[in-house]
Amino acid sequence: MEVPLSGVRAHISSHLPSWRALLALGLLAAASVSCSKSSQDPAERRRLSLKPCRLEGLATQAQCGTYEVFEDRAARTGRKIPLRVVVVPALAAQPQPDPLVLLAGGPGQAASRSTQVLMAVERIRRKRDIVLVDQRGTGDSNPLNCKTDSPEEGLSARLEEGKAAEEVRKCREGWDADVRHYTTPVAMDDLDEVREALGYEKLNLWGVSYGTRAALVYMRQHPERVRTAILDGVAPMGLYLPLFAPRDAQQALDRLLANCEADAACTQAYPNLRPRTEALLTTLETTPARTQVAHPRTGVLEEVVLSRRAFLAQLFAQLYSPEMSSLVPLMLDRATQGDWSPFVALSVGLSENLGRTVSHGLYFAVVCAEDAPFYDEAALVRESQGTWFGPTMGREVLSVCADWPRGSLPQGYREPVVSSVPTLLLSGELDPVTPPAWAEEAKRTLSNSLHVVVPGVGHNTIGADCARTLMLDLLTQGSVEGLSSACGTNLTRPPFFTSFAGPVP
């Protein structure tokens, strides 16, 4: 509490002989300031007990706890489920009161296991806590996990797309969960309850990929609790998974092949790559490839059978990262010549990592309630027309969702989110799943937003230093005003590998 100067003078004038009165006045003022500070300290309001813990891949000690919520939030009775909560404390002695909250992708990824991205926000953590809450159904929050392969399985089984969907049907019977209650709106109410238990008045949201949908939903359901939002790889409410994936992935692949054709070294190393690949796809449609390949980890020769569907599913995943896609021309060239070793080497690592980090059950709990009801076979065919990838991904989702217990959604759930929260939209120029056009769609109803496209970058931009600087600037000033719309103007696609030794020097 600030004491008016006139009041201080009157007090001093009437008590000149008493130094004790002056001291008392000073102590009262100090106590008032102290009270004001403590009321802003989230730790003073915290109701959730946290204990020191270590996260895999993160050197810094964190604080971990468990918060229980009703599985059926509407009924507020019955089974409760645990939510894993992690706070990575700010380095400052007096941190800012509003943390940065990571909303992970997928759907199905666990925030507490996304520690690699945390190393990119060290500058933010100097003054702000970083909060990670495993969304219900992921990580250690009553996970809807489904082991879709095992080390004993051969390479063909690991690479064949569609197998995970079949296994999830079997796994569902063993879950101690009502999958109808594992939707994004329910999870965002969970997050707000955790926010209150941690003592935070407001949050800075950081959504990545599907996490951008989660952030938008939180912004709509709890607008007064959001200070700023960062949406990286934007999936607005008009993007239905995976309806538009074939079209968006084909655009990224066409750009990659065009870049190779425009690069003298790439086109010399891989002449006529597009028509040769199209011929390979035509062959795979009727006759799967059969070959022997050394397992990338064991070196043991295995017979591999690859269908067109499996080949394209793995190619789709390889487009996410420009660093990985720099190997795609080499891989396509070798595959058209009957050498599948590069393809298998790229694909096995991706499939194993995905199996470890994504809850397949949560993926379908979200998509079967929030996406699949909004499209049909005709839409799948229309949106995949003229693409290599076709409607296969969408058909598999519709097949699983046909008998999936579907959660209910709030009325108007798929309408665009309208918000005036300061929002930074980040897009990778080469993104095969959430290209910049989707951020532009979201921006139309986010009145206080800035969209920045980072060149030479794929799905998610956190690897670009300029993107991290923009994030820090937004959080520091709490506004998009004055933020630069140019980011990484000197960045380009990584050079293509023209041999196993790498790019031409």
CSV table of N, CA, C and O in Angstrom, one decimal, residues 13-121:
chain,number,residue,atom,x,y,z
A,13,SER,N,4.9,15.5,11.4
A,13,SER,CA,4.8,16.8,12.1
A,13,SER,C,4.2,16.7,13.5
A,13,SER,O,4.6,17.3,14.4
A,14,SER,N,3.3,15.8,13.6
A,14,SER,CA,2.6,15.6,14.9
A,14,SER,C,3.4,14.7,15.9
A,14,SER,O,3.0,14.5,17.0
A,15,HIS,N,4.4,14.0,15.4
A,15,HIS,CA,5.2,13.1,16.2
A,15,HIS,C,6.7,13.3,16.1
A,15,HIS,O,7.4,12.3,16.1
A,16,LEU,N,7.1,14.5,16.0
A,16,LEU,CA,8.5,14.8,15.8
A,16,LEU,C,9.4,14.2,16.9
A,16,LEU,O,10.5,13.7,16.5
A,17,PRO,N,9.1,14.2,18.1
A,17,PRO,CA,10.0,13.6,19.1
A,17,PRO,C,10.1,12.1,19.0
A,17,PRO,O,11.0,11.5,19.6
A,18,SER,N,9.2,11.4,18.4
A,18,SER,CA,9.1,10.0,18.5
A,18,SER,C,9.7,9.3,17.3
A,18,SER,O,9.1,9.1,16.2
A,19,TRP,N,11.0,8.8,17.4
A,19,TRP,CA,11.6,8.0,16.3
A,19,TRP,C,11.0,6.6,16.2
A,19,TRP,O,11.0,6.0,15.2
A,20,ARG,N,10.4,6.1,17.4
A,20,ARG,CA,9.7,4.8,17.4
A,20,ARG,C,8.5,4.9,16.4
A,20,ARG,O,8.2,3.9,15.7
A,21,ALA,N,7.8,6.0,16.4
A,21,ALA,CA,6.7,6.1,15.5
A,21,ALA,C,7.1,6.1,14.0
A,21,ALA,O,6.4,5.4,13.2
A,22,LEU,N,8.2,6.7,13.7
A,22,LEU,CA,8.7,6.7,12.4
A,22,LEU,C,9.1,5.3,12.0
A,22,LEU,O,8.8,4.8,10.9
A,23,LEU,N,9.8,4.5,12.9
A,23,LEU,CA,10.1,3.2,12.7
A,23,LEU,C,8.9,2.3,12.4
A,23,LEU,O,8.9,1.5,11.5
A,24,ALA,N,7.9,2.5,13.3
A,24,ALA,CA,6.6,1.7,13.1
A,24,ALA,C,6.0,2.0,11.8
A,24,ALA,O,5.5,1.1,11.1
A,25,LEU,N,6.0,3.3,11.3
A,25,LEU,CA,5.4,3.6,10.0
A,25,LEU,C,6.2,2.9,8.9
A,25,LEU,O,5.6,2.3,8.0
A,26,GLY,N,7.5,2.8,9.0
A,26,GLY,CA,8.3,2.1,8.0
A,26,GLY,C,8.0,0.6,8.0
A,26,GLY,O,7.9,0.0,7.0
A,27,LEU,N,7.9,0.1,9.2
A,27,LEU,CA,7.6,-1.4,9.3
A,27,LEU,C,6.2,-1.7,8.7
A,27,LEU,O,6.0,-2.7,8.0
A,28,LEU,N,5.2,-0.8,9.0
A,28,LEU,CA,3.9,-1.0,8.4
A,28,LEU,C,3.9,-1.0,6.9
A,28,LEU,O,3.3,-1.8,6.2
A,29,ALA,N,4.6,0.0,6.4
A,29,ALA,CA,4.7,0.1,4.9
A,29,ALA,C,5.4,-1.1,4.3
A,29,ALA,O,4.9,-1.7,3.3
A,30,ALA,N,6.4,-1.6,5.0
A,30,ALA,CA,7.1,-2.8,4.5
A,30,ALA,C,6.2,-4.0,4.5
A,30,ALA,O,6.2,-4.8,3.6
A,31,ALA,N,5.5,-4.1,5.6
A,31,ALA,CA,4.6,-5.3,5.8
A,31,ALA,C,3.5,-5.2,4.7
A,31,ALA,O,3.1,-6.3,4.1
A,32,SER,N,3.0,-4.0,4.4
A,32,SER,CA,2.0,-3.9,3.3
A,32,SER,C,2.6,-4.3,2.0
A,32,SER,O,1.9,-5.0,1.2
A,33,VAL,N,3.8,-3.9,1.6
A,33,VAL,CA,4.4,-4.3,0.4
A,33,VAL,C,4.6,-5.8,0.3
A,33,VAL,O,4.4,-6.5,-0.7
A,34,SER,N,5.1,-6.4,1.5
A,34,SER,CA,5.3,-7.8,1.6
A,34,SER,C,4.0,-8.6,1.3
A,34,SER,O,4.0,-9.6,0.6
A,35,CYS,N,2.9,-8.1,1.9
A,35,CYS,CA,1.6,-8.7,1.7
A,35,CYS,C,1.2,-8.7,0.2
A,35,CYS,O,0.7,-9.7,-0.3
A,36,SER,N,1.4,-7.5,-0.4
A,36,SER,CA,1.1,-7.4,-1.8
A,36,SER,C,1.9,-8.4,-2.7
A,36,SER,O,1.4,-9.0,-3.6
A,37,LYS,N,3.2,-8.5,-2.3
A,37,LYS,CA,4.0,-9.5,-3.1
A,37,LYS,C,3.6,-10.9,-2.9
A,37,LYS,O,3.5,-11.7,-3.9
A,38,SER,N,3.3,-11.3,-1.7
A,38,SER,CA,2.9,-12.7,-1.4
A,38,SER,C,1.6,-13.0,-2.1
A,38,SER,O,1.4,-14.2,-2.5
A,39,SER,N,0.7,-12.0,-2.2
A,39,SER,CA,-0.6,-12.3,-2.9
A,39,SER,C,-0.4,-12.6,-4.3
A,39,SER,O,-1.2,-13.2,-5.0
A,40,GLN,N,0.8,-12.2,-4.9
A,40,GLN,CA,1.1,-12.4,-6.3
A,40,GLN,C,1.9,-13.7,-6.5
A,40,GLN,O,2.2,-14.1,-7.6
A,41,ASP,N,2.3,-14.3,-5.4
A,41,ASP,CA,3.2,-15.4,-5.4
A,41,ASP,C,2.4,-16.7,-5.5
A,41,ASP,O,1.7,-17.1,-4.6
A,42,PRO,N,2.4,-17.4,-6.7
A,42,PRO,CA,1.6,-18.6,-6.8
A,42,PRO,C,1.9,-19.7,-5.8
A,42,PRO,O,1.0,-20.4,-5.4
A,43,ALA,N,3.2,-19.7,-5.3
A,43,ALA,CA,3.5,-20.7,-4.3
A,43,ALA,C,2.7,-20.5,-3.0
A,43,ALA,O,2.4,-21.5,-2.3
A,44,GLU,N,2.3,-19.3,-2.7
A,44,GLU,CA,1.5,-19.0,-1.5
A,44,GLU,C,0.1,-19.6,-1.6
A,44,GLU,O,-0.5,-19.8,-0.6
A,45,ARG,N,-0.4,-19.7,-2.8
A,45,ARG,CA,-1.7,-20.2,-3.0
A,45,ARG,C,-1.8,-21.6,-3.5
A,45,ARG,O,-2.9,-22.2,-3.7
A,46,ARG,N,-0.7,-22.3,-3.6
A,46,ARG,CA,-0.6,-23.6,-4.1
A,46,ARG,C,-1.2,-24.6,-3.2
A,46,ARG,O,-0.9,-24.7,-2.0
A,47,ARG,N,-2.1,-25.5,-3.7
A,47,ARG,CA,-2.7,-26.5,-3.0
A,47,ARG,C,-2.2,-27.9,-3.4
A,47,ARG,O,-2.6,-28.9,-2.7
A,48,LEU,N,-1.5,-28.0,-4.4
A,48,LEU,CA,-1.0,-29.3,-4.9
A,48,LEU,C,0.5,-29.5,-4.4
A,48,LEU,O,1.3,-28.7,-4.7
A,49,SER,N,0.7,-30.6,-3.7
A,49,SER,CA,2.0,-30.9,-3.2
A,49,SER,C,2.9,-31.4,-4.3
A,49,SER,O,2.6,-32.3,-5.1
A,50,LEU,N,4.1,-30.8,-4.4
A,50,LEU,CA,5.1,-31.1,-5.4
A,50,LEU,C,6.4,-31.6,-4.8
A,50,LEU,O,6.7,-31.0,-3.7
A,51,LYS,N,7.0,-32.6,-5.3
A,51,LYS,CA,8.3,-33.1,-4.8
A,51,LYS,C,9.3,-33.1,-5.9
A,51,LYS,O,9.0,-33.2,-7.1
A,52,PRO,N,10.6,-32.9,-5.4
A,52,PRO,CA,11.7,-32.9,-6.4
A,52,PRO,C,11.7,-34.2,-7.3
A,52,PRO,O,11.4,-35.3,-6.8
A,53,CYS,N,12.0,-34.0,-8.6
A,53,CYS,CA,12.0,-35.2,-9.5
A,53,CYS,C,12.9,-34.9,-10.6
A,53,CYS,O,13.4,-33.8,-10.8
A,54,ARG,N,13.2,-35.9,-11.4
A,54,ARG,CA,14.1,-35.8,-12.6
A,54,ARG,C,13.3,-36.3,-13.8
A,54,ARG,O,12.6,-37.3,-13.7
A,55,LEU,N,13.3,-35.5,-14.9
A,55,LEU,CA,12.7,-35.9,-16.1
A,55,LEU,C,13.8,-36.5,-17.1
A,55,LEU,O,14.9,-35.9,-17.1
A,56,GLU,N,13.5,-37.5,-17.8
A,56,GLU,CA,14.4,-38.1,-18.7
A,56,GLU,C,14.8,-37.0,-19.8
A,56,GLU,O,13.9,-36.4,-20.4
A,57,GLY,N,16.1,-36.9,-19.9
A,57,GLY,CA,16.6,-35.9,-21.0
A,57,GLY,C,16.7,-34.5,-20.5
A,57,GLY,O,17.1,-33.6,-21.3
A,58,LEU,N,16.3,-34.2,-19.2
A,58,LEU,CA,16.4,-32.9,-18.7
A,58,LEU,C,17.3,-32.9,-17.5
A,58,LEU,O,17.1,-33.5,-16.5
A,59,ALA,N,18.4,-32.1,-17.6
A,59,ALA,CA,19.4,-32.0,-16.5
A,59,ALA,C,18.9,-31.3,-15.3
A,59,ALA,O,19.2,-31.7,-14.2
A,60,THR,N,18.0,-30.3,-15.5
A,60,THR,CA,17.5,-29.5,-14.4
A,60,THR,C,16.5,-30.3,-13.5
A,60,THR,O,15.7,-31.1,-14.1
A,61,GLN,N,16.6,-30.1,-12.2
A,61,GLN,CA,15.6,-30.8,-11.4
A,61,GLN,C,14.3,-30.1,-11.5
A,61,GLN,O,14.2,-28.9,-11.6
A,62,ALA,N,13.2,-30.9,-11.5
A,62,ALA,CA,11.9,-30.4,-11.6
A,62,ALA,C,11.1,-30.7,-10.3
A,62,ALA,O,11.6,-31.3,-9.4
A,63,GLN,N,9.9,-30.3,-10.3
A,63,GLN,CA,8.9,-30.5,-9.2
A,63,GLN,C,7.8,-31.3,-9.7
A,63,GLN,O,7.1,-30.8,-10.7
A,64,CYS,N,7.5,-32.5,-9.2
A,64,CYS,CA,6.4,-33.3,-9.7
A,64,CYS,C,5.3,-33.6,-8.7
A,64,CYS,O,5.6,-33.6,-7.5
A,65,GLY,N,4.1,-33.8,-9.2
A,65,GLY,CA,3.0,-34.1,-8.3
A,65,GLY,C,1.9,-34.8,-9.1
A,65,GLY,O,2.0,-35.0,-10.3
A,66,THR,N,0.9,-35.3,-8.4
A,66,THR,CA,-0.3,-35.9,-9.0
A,66,THR,C,-1.5,-35.2,-8.5
A,66,THR,O,-1.7,-34.9,-7.3
A,67,TYR,N,-2.4,-34.9,-9.5
A,67,TYR,CA,-3.7,-34.2,-9.1
A,67,TYR,C,-4.8,-35.1,-9.7
A,67,TYR,O,-4.8,-35.5,-10.8
A,68,GLU,N,-5.8,-35.4,-8.8
A,68,GLU,CA,-6.9,-36.3,-9.2
A,68,GLU,C,-8.1,-35.5,-9.7
A,68,GLU,O,-8.4,-34.5,-9.1
A,69,VAL,N,-8.7,-36.0,-10.8
A,69,VAL,CA,-9.9,-35.3,-11.3
A,69,VAL,C,-10.9,-36.4,-11.5
A,69,VAL,O,-10.6,-37.6,-11.7
A,70,PHE,N,-12.2,-36.1,-11.6
A,70,PHE,CA,-13.2,-37.0,-11.9
A,70,PHE,C,-13.1,-37.4,-13.4
A,70,PHE,O,-12.9,-36.5,-14.3
A,71,GLU,N,-13.1,-38.7,-13.7
A,71,GLU,CA,-13.1,-39.0,-15.1
A,71,GLU,C,-14.3,-38.4,-15.8
A,71,GLU,O,-14.2,-37.9,-16.9
A,72,ASP,N,-15.5,-38.5,-15.2
A,72,ASP,CA,-16.7,-37.9,-15.7
A,72,ASP,C,-16.9,-36.6,-15.0
A,72,ASP,O,-17.4,-36.5,-14.0
A,73,ARG,N,-16.3,-35.5,-15.7
A,73,ARG,CA,-16.3,-34.2,-15.0
A,73,ARG,C,-17.7,-33.7,-14.9
A,73,ARG,O,-18.0,-33.0,-13.9
A,74,ALA,N,-18.6,-34.0,-15.8
A,74,ALA,CA,-20.0,-33.5,-15.7
A,74,ALA,C,-20.8,-34.0,-14.6
A,74,ALA,O,-21.4,-33.3,-13.8
A,75,ALA,N,-20.6,-35.3,-14.3
A,75,ALA,CA,-21.3,-36.0,-13.2
A,75,ALA,C,-20.7,-35.7,-11.9
A,75,ALA,O,-21.3,-35.7,-10.8
A,76,ARG,N,-19.3,-35.5,-11.9
A,76,ARG,CA,-18.6,-35.3,-10.7
A,76,ARG,C,-18.8,-36.4,-9.6
A,76,ARG,O,-18.8,-36.1,-8.4
A,77,THR,N,-19.0,-37.6,-10.1
A,77,THR,CA,-19.0,-38.8,-9.3
A,77,THR,C,-18.3,-39.9,-10.0
A,77,THR,O,-18.0,-39.8,-11.1
A,78,GLY,N,-18.1,-41.0,-9.2
A,78,GLY,CA,-17.5,-42.2,-9.8
A,78,GLY,C,-16.0,-42.1,-9.8
A,78,GLY,O,-15.3,-41.5,-8.9
A,79,ARG,N,-15.4,-42.8,-10.8
A,79,ARG,CA,-14.0,-43.0,-10.8
A,79,ARG,C,-13.2,-41.7,-10.9
A,79,ARG,O,-13.6,-40.8,-11.7
A,80,LYS,N,-12.1,-41.6,-10.2
A,80,LYS,CA,-11.1,-40.5,-10.4
A,80,LYS,C,-9.9,-41.0,-11.1
A,80,LYS,O,-9.5,-42.1,-10.9
A,81,ILE,N,-9.3,-40.1,-11.8
A,81,ILE,CA,-8.0,-40.5,-12.5
A,81,ILE,C,-6.9,-39.5,-12.1
A,81,ILE,O,-7.2,-38.3,-11.9
A,82,PRO,N,-5.7,-40.0,-12.1
A,82,PRO,CA,-4.5,-39.1,-11.7
A,82,PRO,C,-4.0,-38.4,-13.0
A,82,PRO,O,-4.0,-38.9,-14.1
A,83,LEU,N,-3.6,-37.1,-12.7
A,83,LEU,CA,-3.0,-36.3,-13.8
A,83,LEU,C,-1.6,-36.1,-13.3
A,83,LEU,O,-1.3,-35.6,-12.2
A,84,ARG,N,-0.6,-36.4,-14.1
A,84,ARG,CA,0.8,-36.1,-13.8
A,84,ARG,C,1.1,-34.6,-14.1
A,84,ARG,O,0.8,-34.1,-15.2
A,85,VAL,N,1.6,-33.9,-13.1
A,85,VAL,CA,1.9,-32.5,-13.1
A,85,VAL,C,3.3,-32.2,-12.8
A,85,VAL,O,3.9,-32.8,-11.9
A,86,VAL,N,4.0,-31.5,-13.7
A,86,VAL,CA,5.4,-31.2,-13.6
A,86,VAL,C,5.6,-29.7,-13.7
A,86,VAL,O,5.1,-29.0,-14.6
A,87,VAL,N,6.3,-29.1,-12.7
A,87,VAL,CA,6.7,-27.7,-12.8
A,87,VAL,C,8.2,-27.6,-12.8
A,87,VAL,O,8.9,-28.2,-12.0
A,88,VAL,N,8.8,-27.1,-13.9
A,88,VAL,CA,10.2,-26.8,-14.0
A,88,VAL,C,10.4,-25.3,-13.6
A,88,VAL,O,10.0,-24.4,-14.3
A,89,PRO,N,10.9,-25.2,-12.4
A,89,PRO,CA,10.9,-23.8,-11.8
A,89,PRO,C,11.7,-22.8,-12.5
A,89,PRO,O,12.8,-23.2,-13.1
A,90,ALA,N,11.3,-21.6,-12.5
A,90,ALA,CA,12.1,-20.5,-13.1
A,90,ALA,C,13.4,-20.3,-12.3
A,90,ALA,O,13.5,-20.7,-11.1
A,91,LEU,N,14.4,-19.8,-13.0
A,91,LEU,CA,15.7,-19.6,-12.4
A,91,LEU,C,15.8,-18.4,-11.5
A,91,LEU,O,16.6,-18.3,-10.6
A,92,ALA,N,14.9,-17.4,-11.8
A,92,ALA,CA,14.9,-16.1,-11.0
A,92,ALA,C,14.4,-16.4,-9.6
A,92,ALA,O,13.6,-17.2,-9.3
A,93,ALA,N,15.0,-15.6,-8.7
A,93,ALA,CA,14.6,-15.6,-7.3
A,93,ALA,C,13.1,-15.2,-7.1
A,93,ALA,O,12.4,-15.7,-6.3
A,94,GLN,N,12.7,-14.2,-7.9
A,94,GLN,CA,11.3,-13.7,-7.9
A,94,GLN,C,10.8,-13.8,-9.4
A,94,GLN,O,10.8,-12.8,-10.1
A,95,PRO,N,10.3,-15.0,-9.8
A,95,PRO,CA,9.9,-15.2,-11.1
A,95,PRO,C,8.5,-14.5,-11.4
A,95,PRO,O,7.8,-14.0,-10.5
A,96,GLN,N,8.3,-14.3,-12.7
A,96,GLN,CA,7.0,-13.8,-13.1
A,96,GLN,C,5.8,-14.7,-12.6
A,96,GLN,O,6.0,-16.0,-12.6
A,97,PRO,N,4.7,-14.2,-12.3
A,97,PRO,CA,3.6,-15.0,-11.7
A,97,PRO,C,2.9,-15.9,-12.7
A,97,PRO,O,2.2,-16.9,-12.3
A,98,ASP,N,3.0,-15.7,-14.0
A,98,ASP,CA,2.3,-16.5,-15.0
A,98,ASP,C,3.3,-17.4,-15.8
A,98,ASP,O,4.2,-17.0,-16.5
A,99,PRO,N,3.1,-18.7,-15.7
A,99,PRO,CA,4.1,-19.7,-16.3
A,99,PRO,C,3.8,-19.9,-17.8
A,99,PRO,O,2.8,-19.4,-18.3
A,100,LEU,N,4.7,-20.6,-18.4
A,100,LEU,CA,4.5,-21.1,-19.8
A,100,LEU,C,4.1,-22.5,-19.7
A,100,LEU,O,4.7,-23.3,-19.1
A,101,VAL,N,2.9,-22.8,-20.3
A,101,VAL,CA,2.4,-24.2,-20.2
A,101,VAL,C,2.4,-24.9,-21.6
A,101,VAL,O,1.9,-24.3,-22.6
A,102,LEU,N,3.1,-26.0,-21.7
A,102,LEU,CA,3.3,-26.7,-22.9
A,102,LEU,C,2.1,-27.6,-23.1
A,102,LEU,O,1.8,-28.5,-22.3
A,103,LEU,N,1.4,-27.5,-24.3
A,103,LEU,CA,0.4,-28.4,-24.7
A,103,LEU,C,0.9,-29.2,-25.9
A,103,LEU,O,1.2,-28.7,-26.9
A,104,ALA,N,1.1,-30.5,-25.6
A,104,ALA,CA,1.8,-31.4,-26.5
A,104,ALA,C,0.9,-31.8,-27.7
A,104,ALA,O,-0.3,-31.6,-27.7
A,105,GLY,N,1.6,-32.4,-28.7
A,105,GLY,CA,1.0,-32.7,-30.0
A,105,GLY,C,0.3,-34.1,-30.0
A,105,GLY,O,0.1,-34.7,-28.9
A,106,GLY,N,0.1,-34.6,-31.2
A,106,GLY,CA,-0.5,-35.9,-31.3
A,106,GLY,C,-1.8,-35.9,-32.2
A,106,GLY,O,-1.7,-35.7,-33.4
A,107,PRO,N,-3.0,-36.0,-31.6
A,107,PRO,CA,-3.2,-36.2,-30.1
A,107,PRO,C,-2.6,-37.5,-29.6
A,107,PRO,O,-2.6,-38.5,-30.3
A,108,GLY,N,-2.1,-37.5,-28.4
A,108,GLY,CA,-1.6,-38.6,-27.8
A,108,GLY,C,-0.2,-38.5,-27.1
A,108,GLY,O,0.2,-39.4,-26.4
A,109,GLN,N,0.5,-37.4,-27.4
A,109,GLN,CA,1.8,-37.2,-26.8
A,109,GLN,C,1.7,-36.6,-25.4
A,109,GLN,O,0.7,-35.9,-25.1
A,110,ALA,N,2.6,-37.0,-24.5
A,110,ALA,CA,2.6,-36.6,-23.1
A,110,ALA,C,3.5,-35.4,-23.0
A,110,ALA,O,4.7,-35.4,-23.4
A,111,ALA,N,3.0,-34.3,-22.3
A,111,ALA,CA,3.9,-33.1,-22.1
A,111,ALA,C,5.1,-33.4,-21.3
A,111,ALA,O,6.2,-32.9,-21.6
A,112,SER,N,5.0,-34.3,-20.3
A,112,SER,CA,6.1,-34.6,-19.4
A,112,SER,C,7.2,-35.4,-20.1
A,112,SER,O,8.3,-35.5,-19.6
A,113,ARG,N,6.9,-35.9,-21.3
A,113,ARG,CA,7.9,-36.6,-22.1
A,113,ARG,C,8.4,-35.9,-23.3
A,113,ARG,O,9.0,-36.4,-24.2
A,114,SER,N,8.1,-34.6,-23.3
A,114,SER,CA,8.5,-33.7,-24.4
A,114,SER,C,9.7,-32.8,-24.0
A,114,SER,O,9.7,-31.6,-24.3
A,115,THR,N,10.6,-33.4,-23.2
A,115,THR,CA,11.6,-32.6,-22.5
A,115,THR,C,12.6,-32.0,-23.5
A,115,THR,O,13.3,-31.0,-23.2
A,116,GLN,N,12.7,-32.6,-24.7
A,116,GLN,CA,13.7,-32.1,-25.7
A,116,GLN,C,13.4,-30.6,-26.1
A,116,GLN,O,14.3,-29.8,-26.2
A,117,VAL,N,12.1,-30.3,-26.2
A,117,VAL,CA,11.7,-29.0,-26.6
A,117,VAL,C,11.9,-28.0,-25.4
A,117,VAL,O,12.1,-26.8,-25.7
A,118,LEU,N,12.0,-28.5,-24.2
A,118,LEU,CA,12.2,-27.6,-23.1
A,118,LEU,C,13.6,-26.9,-23.1
A,118,LEU,O,13.8,-25.8,-22.7
A,119,MET,N,14.6,-27.6,-23.7
A,119,MET,CA,15.9,-27.1,-23.8
A,119,MET,C,15.9,-25.8,-24.7
A,119,MET,O,16.8,-25.0,-24.6
A,120,ALA,N,14.9,-25.7,-25.6
A,120,ALA,CA,14.9,-24.6,-26.5
A,120,ALA,C,14.3,-23.3,-25.8
A,120,ALA,O,14.3,-22.3,-26.4
A,121,VAL,N,13.7,-23.4,-24.6
A,121,VAL,CA,13.1,-22.3,-24.0
A,121,VAL,C,13.8,-21.9,-22.7
A,121,VAL,O,13.2,-21.4,-21.8
